[in-house]
mmCIF file of C-alpha atoms in Angstrom:
data_model
loop_
_atom_site.group_PDB
_atom_site.id
_atom_site.type_symbol
_atom_site.label_atom_id
_atom_site.label_comp_id
_atom_site.label_asym_id
_atom_site.label_seq_id
_atom_site.Cartn_x
_atom_site.Cartn_y
_atom_site.Cartn_z
ATOM 1 C CA MET A 514 48.809 -207.705 -68.014
ATOM 2 C CA LYS A 515 45.268 -207.542 -69.262
ATOM 3 C CA ARG A 516 43.000 -204.579 -68.246
ATOM 4 C CA SER A 517 40.541 -206.838 -66.510
ATOM 5 C CA THR A 518 43.393 -208.286 -64.336
ATOM 6 C CA LEU A 519 44.687 -204.984 -63.341
ATOM 7 C CA PHE A 520 41.098 -203.825 -62.502
ATOM 8 C CA LEU A 521 40.693 -207.022 -60.394
ATOM 9 C CA LEU A 522 43.947 -206.304 -58.575
ATOM 10 C CA ALA A 523 43.047 -202.603 -58.039
ATOM 11 C CA CYS A 524 39.643 -203.681 -56.551
ATOM 12 C CA LEU A 525 41.207 -206.229 -54.265
ATOM 13 C CA ALA A 526 43.898 -203.744 -53.017
ATOM 14 C CA GLY A 527 41.120 -201.172 -52.448
ATOM 15 C CA SER A 528 39.007 -203.764 -50.413
ATOM 16 C CA PHE A 529 42.070 -204.588 -48.151
ATOM 17 C CA TRP A 530 42.708 -200.841 -47.700
ATOM 18 C CA TRP A 531 39.128 -200.239 -46.841
ATOM 19 C CA LEU A 532 38.741 -203.195 -44.472
ATOM 20 C CA TRP A 533 42.200 -202.962 -42.818
ATOM 21 C CA PRO A 534 41.736 -201.193 -39.443
ATOM 22 C CA THR A 535 44.062 -198.400 -38.957
ATOM 23 C CA GLU A 536 42.477 -197.521 -35.606
ATOM 24 C CA ARG A 537 40.094 -199.292 -33.358
ATOM 25 C CA PRO A 538 36.574 -198.224 -34.195
ATOM 26 C CA GLN A 539 34.541 -196.094 -31.884
ATOM 27 C CA ALA A 540 30.790 -195.853 -31.831
ATOM 28 C CA PRO A 541 29.291 -192.404 -31.793
ATOM 29 C CA GLN A 542 27.696 -191.788 -28.400
ATOM 30 C CA GLN A 543 25.434 -188.768 -28.233
ATOM 31 C CA HIS A 544 22.184 -189.451 -26.586
ATOM 32 C CA SER A 545 19.833 -186.582 -26.272
ATOM 33 C CA GLN A 546 16.319 -187.351 -25.564
ATOM 34 C CA THR A 547 15.289 -189.219 -22.418
ATOM 35 C CA LEU A 548 12.210 -191.389 -22.775
ATOM 36 C CA ALA A 549 9.421 -191.704 -20.321
ATOM 37 C CA ASN A 550 10.126 -195.163 -19.351
ATOM 38 C CA GLY A 551 13.799 -194.705 -18.390
ATOM 39 C CA GLY A 552 15.172 -195.298 -21.746
ATOM 40 C CA PHE A 553 16.956 -192.725 -24.044
ATOM 41 C CA ARG A 554 17.450 -192.149 -27.748
ATOM 42 C CA LEU A 555 20.783 -192.606 -29.551
ATOM 43 C CA GLU A 556 20.605 -191.565 -33.123
ATOM 44 C CA ARG A 557 18.039 -193.887 -34.742
ATOM 45 C CA TYR A 558 17.701 -196.279 -31.619
ATOM 46 C CA SER A 559 15.830 -196.336 -28.310
ATOM 47 C CA ILE A 560 17.882 -197.899 -25.552
ATOM 48 C CA TYR A 561 16.248 -199.327 -22.559
ATOM 49 C CA PRO A 562 18.200 -200.242 -19.270
ATOM 50 C CA LEU A 563 17.216 -203.636 -18.124
ATOM 51 C CA GLN A 564 19.439 -204.046 -15.020
ATOM 52 C CA ASP A 565 22.578 -202.740 -13.422
ATOM 53 C CA PHE A 566 25.801 -204.466 -14.409
ATOM 54 C CA SER A 567 29.351 -204.719 -13.071
ATOM 55 C CA ILE A 568 32.129 -207.276 -13.359
ATOM 56 C CA GLU A 569 35.884 -207.717 -12.577
ATOM 57 C CA ALA A 570 37.315 -210.183 -15.212
ATOM 58 C CA ARG A 571 40.253 -211.072 -17.434
ATOM 59 C CA VAL A 572 39.986 -210.164 -21.081
ATOM 60 C CA LEU A 573 40.103 -213.418 -22.939
ATOM 61 C CA GLY A 574 39.760 -211.868 -26.250
ATOM 62 C CA ARG A 575 38.613 -208.818 -28.160
ATOM 63 C CA GLU A 576 37.160 -208.406 -31.512
ATOM 64 C CA ASP A 577 36.624 -205.087 -33.365
ATOM 65 C CA TYR A 578 33.884 -204.840 -36.026
ATOM 66 C CA ARG A 579 33.522 -202.430 -38.969
ATOM 67 C CA LEU A 580 30.566 -203.929 -40.766
ATOM 68 C CA GLY A 581 27.090 -204.807 -39.769
ATOM 69 C CA ARG A 582 24.274 -202.887 -38.100
ATOM 70 C CA GLU A 583 25.405 -203.706 -34.562
ATOM 71 C CA THR A 584 28.673 -201.821 -35.243
ATOM 72 C CA GLU A 585 26.805 -198.537 -35.262
ATOM 73 C CA LEU A 586 26.233 -199.041 -31.589
ATOM 74 C CA SER A 587 28.841 -201.648 -30.430
ATOM 75 C CA PRO A 588 32.222 -201.635 -32.334
ATOM 76 C CA THR A 589 33.911 -203.976 -29.982
ATOM 77 C CA ASP A 590 33.048 -207.366 -28.301
ATOM 78 C CA LEU A 591 35.091 -208.523 -25.186
ATOM 79 C CA ALA A 592 35.266 -212.199 -24.383
ATOM 80 C CA LEU A 593 35.592 -212.025 -20.502
ATOM 81 C CA GLY A 594 36.387 -214.792 -17.958
ATOM 82 C CA TRP A 595 36.094 -214.599 -14.169
ATOM 83 C CA GLY A 596 36.450 -217.039 -11.398
ATOM 84 C CA PRO A 597 38.084 -220.235 -12.721
ATOM 85 C CA MET A 598 38.286 -218.751 -16.165
ATOM 86 C CA ASP A 599 40.700 -216.084 -14.838
ATOM 87 C CA ASP A 600 43.192 -218.745 -13.789
ATOM 88 C CA PRO A 601 46.269 -218.921 -16.010
ATOM 89 C CA ARG A 602 46.625 -222.506 -15.388
ATOM 90 C CA VAL A 603 43.041 -223.167 -16.561
ATOM 91 C CA LEU A 604 43.437 -220.929 -19.519
ATOM 92 C CA ALA A 605 46.712 -222.592 -20.682
ATOM 93 C CA ASP A 606 44.686 -225.602 -21.858
ATOM 94 C CA ILE A 607 41.909 -223.571 -23.631
ATOM 95 C CA ARG A 608 42.145 -221.749 -27.026
ATOM 96 C CA ILE A 609 39.911 -218.758 -27.388
ATOM 97 C CA SER A 610 38.631 -217.098 -30.592
ATOM 98 C CA GLN A 611 35.971 -214.691 -31.619
ATOM 99 C CA GLY A 612 34.096 -213.829 -34.827
ATOM 100 C CA ASN A 613 30.823 -212.749 -36.063
ATOM 101 C CA ARG A 614 29.743 -211.531 -32.594
ATOM 102 C CA TRP A 615 30.309 -215.098 -31.054
ATOM 103 C CA PHE A 616 32.956 -216.205 -28.586
ATOM 104 C CA TYR A 617 34.502 -219.788 -29.170
ATOM 105 C CA TRP A 618 36.625 -222.001 -27.028
ATOM 106 C CA HIS A 619 38.295 -225.243 -27.698
ATOM 107 C CA ALA A 620 40.250 -227.673 -25.223
ATOM 108 C CA ASP A 621 41.517 -231.125 -26.062
ATOM 109 C CA GLN A 622 40.775 -231.922 -22.476
ATOM 110 C CA LEU A 623 38.801 -229.666 -20.232
ATOM 111 C CA PRO A 624 40.767 -228.474 -17.171
ATOM 112 C CA ILE A 625 37.453 -227.668 -15.377
ATOM 113 C CA PRO A 626 33.940 -229.028 -15.714
ATOM 114 C CA ARG A 627 32.283 -227.722 -18.852
ATOM 115 C CA ARG A 628 29.431 -226.033 -17.053
ATOM 116 C CA GLU A 629 31.905 -224.168 -14.955
ATOM 117 C CA LEU A 630 33.630 -222.922 -18.038
ATOM 118 C CA GLU A 631 30.243 -221.906 -19.515
ATOM 119 C CA THR A 632 29.068 -219.894 -16.589
ATOM 120 C CA HIS A 633 32.359 -218.175 -15.955
ATOM 121 C CA ALA A 634 33.031 -216.873 -19.384
ATOM 122 C CA ALA A 635 31.051 -214.753 -21.878
ATOM 123 C CA ASN A 636 31.161 -212.692 -25.040
ATOM 124 C CA MET A 637 29.802 -209.173 -24.378
ATOM 125 C CA HIS A 638 28.947 -206.532 -26.743
ATOM 126 C CA MET A 639 30.066 -203.153 -25.625
ATOM 127 C CA ILE A 640 28.219 -199.868 -26.303
ATOM 128 C CA PRO A 641 30.419 -197.131 -24.894
ATOM 129 C CA ALA A 642 28.382 -194.601 -23.101
ATOM 130 C CA ASN A 643 30.546 -191.679 -23.991
ATOM 131 C CA ASP A 644 33.858 -190.690 -25.715
ATOM 132 C CA ASP A 645 36.039 -191.208 -22.764
ATOM 133 C CA VAL A 646 34.738 -194.769 -22.267
ATOM 134 C CA ALA A 647 35.157 -195.408 -26.019
ATOM 135 C CA ARG A 648 38.782 -194.275 -25.796
ATOM 136 C CA ALA A 649 39.451 -196.564 -22.788
ATOM 137 C CA LEU A 650 37.785 -199.533 -24.404
ATOM 138 C CA ALA A 651 39.877 -198.917 -27.570
ATOM 139 C CA GLN A 652 42.975 -199.542 -25.299
ATOM 140 C CA VAL A 653 41.932 -202.913 -23.775
ATOM 141 C CA SER A 654 43.881 -205.978 -24.853
ATOM 142 C CA ALA A 655 43.599 -209.724 -24.303
ATOM 143 C CA GLY A 656 45.180 -210.834 -21.057
ATOM 144 C CA GLU A 657 44.329 -207.742 -19.112
ATOM 145 C CA HIS A 658 42.162 -207.463 -16.109
ATOM 146 C CA VAL A 659 39.240 -205.001 -16.395
ATOM 147 C CA ARG A 660 36.658 -203.579 -14.073
ATOM 148 C CA LEU A 661 33.349 -202.684 -16.086
ATOM 149 C CA SER A 662 30.102 -201.090 -14.860
ATOM 150 C CA GLY A 663 26.983 -199.919 -16.691
ATOM 151 C CA LYS A 664 23.730 -201.404 -17.663
ATOM 152 C CA LEU A 665 22.482 -204.430 -19.543
ATOM 153 C CA VAL A 666 20.142 -203.067 -22.237
ATOM 154 C CA ARG A 667 17.521 -203.637 -24.907
ATOM 155 C CA VAL A 668 17.944 -201.731 -28.049
ATOM 156 C CA GLU A 669 15.137 -200.993 -30.511
ATOM 157 C CA GLY A 670 15.661 -199.419 -33.938
ATOM 158 C CA ASP A 671 13.204 -196.964 -35.445
ATOM 159 C CA ASP A 672 12.560 -199.658 -38.074
ATOM 160 C CA GLY A 673 11.662 -202.345 -35.558
ATOM 161 C CA TRP A 674 15.119 -204.066 -35.382
ATOM 162 C CA ARG A 675 15.842 -205.280 -31.808
ATOM 163 C CA TRP A 676 19.052 -206.368 -29.953
ATOM 164 C CA VAL A 677 18.519 -207.584 -26.380
ATOM 165 C CA SER A 678 21.003 -208.438 -23.660
ATOM 166 C CA SER A 679 20.885 -211.778 -21.724
ATOM 167 C CA LEU A 680 20.217 -211.204 -18.045
ATOM 168 C CA THR A 681 21.676 -214.448 -16.716
ATOM 169 C CA ARG A 682 24.969 -216.285 -16.830
ATOM 170 C CA GLU A 683 23.353 -219.691 -16.842
ATOM 171 C CA ASP A 684 22.553 -219.468 -20.599
ATOM 172 C CA THR A 685 24.716 -220.550 -23.571
ATOM 173 C CA GLY A 686 24.401 -220.410 -27.352
ATOM 174 C CA ALA A 687 22.384 -217.749 -29.338
ATOM 175 C CA GLY A 688 21.082 -214.868 -27.252
ATOM 176 C CA ALA A 689 23.475 -215.582 -24.390
ATOM 177 C CA CYS A 690 25.671 -212.566 -24.782
ATOM 178 C CA GLU A 691 25.447 -209.586 -22.662
ATOM 179 C CA LEU A 692 24.668 -206.208 -24.392
ATOM 180 C CA VAL A 693 26.391 -203.773 -22.159
ATOM 181 C CA TRP A 694 25.777 -199.938 -21.985
ATOM 182 C CA LEU A 695 29.356 -199.334 -20.795
ATOM 183 C CA GLU A 696 29.561 -196.407 -18.357
ATOM 184 C CA SER A 697 32.924 -197.066 -16.700
ATOM 185 C CA LEU A 698 35.907 -199.176 -17.645
ATOM 186 C CA GLU A 699 39.015 -199.468 -15.555
ATOM 187 C CA ARG A 700 42.271 -201.638 -16.454
ATOM 188 C CA TYR A 701 44.115 -203.028 -13.595
#
């Protein structure tokens, strides 16, 4: 085999080793400085609570991330469904997937009205508030029921970067995801 082929194979194997998750990622959560307007500092970010948040829902999917700036704060997205999107008969006709911080669904024929589906399911970016919550989040799997509580937040990086939660379940598309400062997670 040529050296260039061996080098290419070694690089490819190294890439798979580096990208292959050996354990689910956990974001470091050590906030120290409280800000005057109710926010707090987490490493190079300021986090501002926008409103309280709680939900009981079925986990439709989970996606762990290792790359991208958002991963520094939120290593996991949960696609959640509640109300009609928690009904196994409804879910039997819907295919769920996630990727690139988006939640996707597909159905050959919708078992419920489209708007009902859109307002009873969402992709949520989870920022674990502490190590215990991060460990609990790492154990969550699709199909389980969870009870979550915390805050919907706005994040501002020291360099001007921003990430802001949606505050309504009526929206869809870009900007419609919830960015959750996750303070409590129970599986039931």
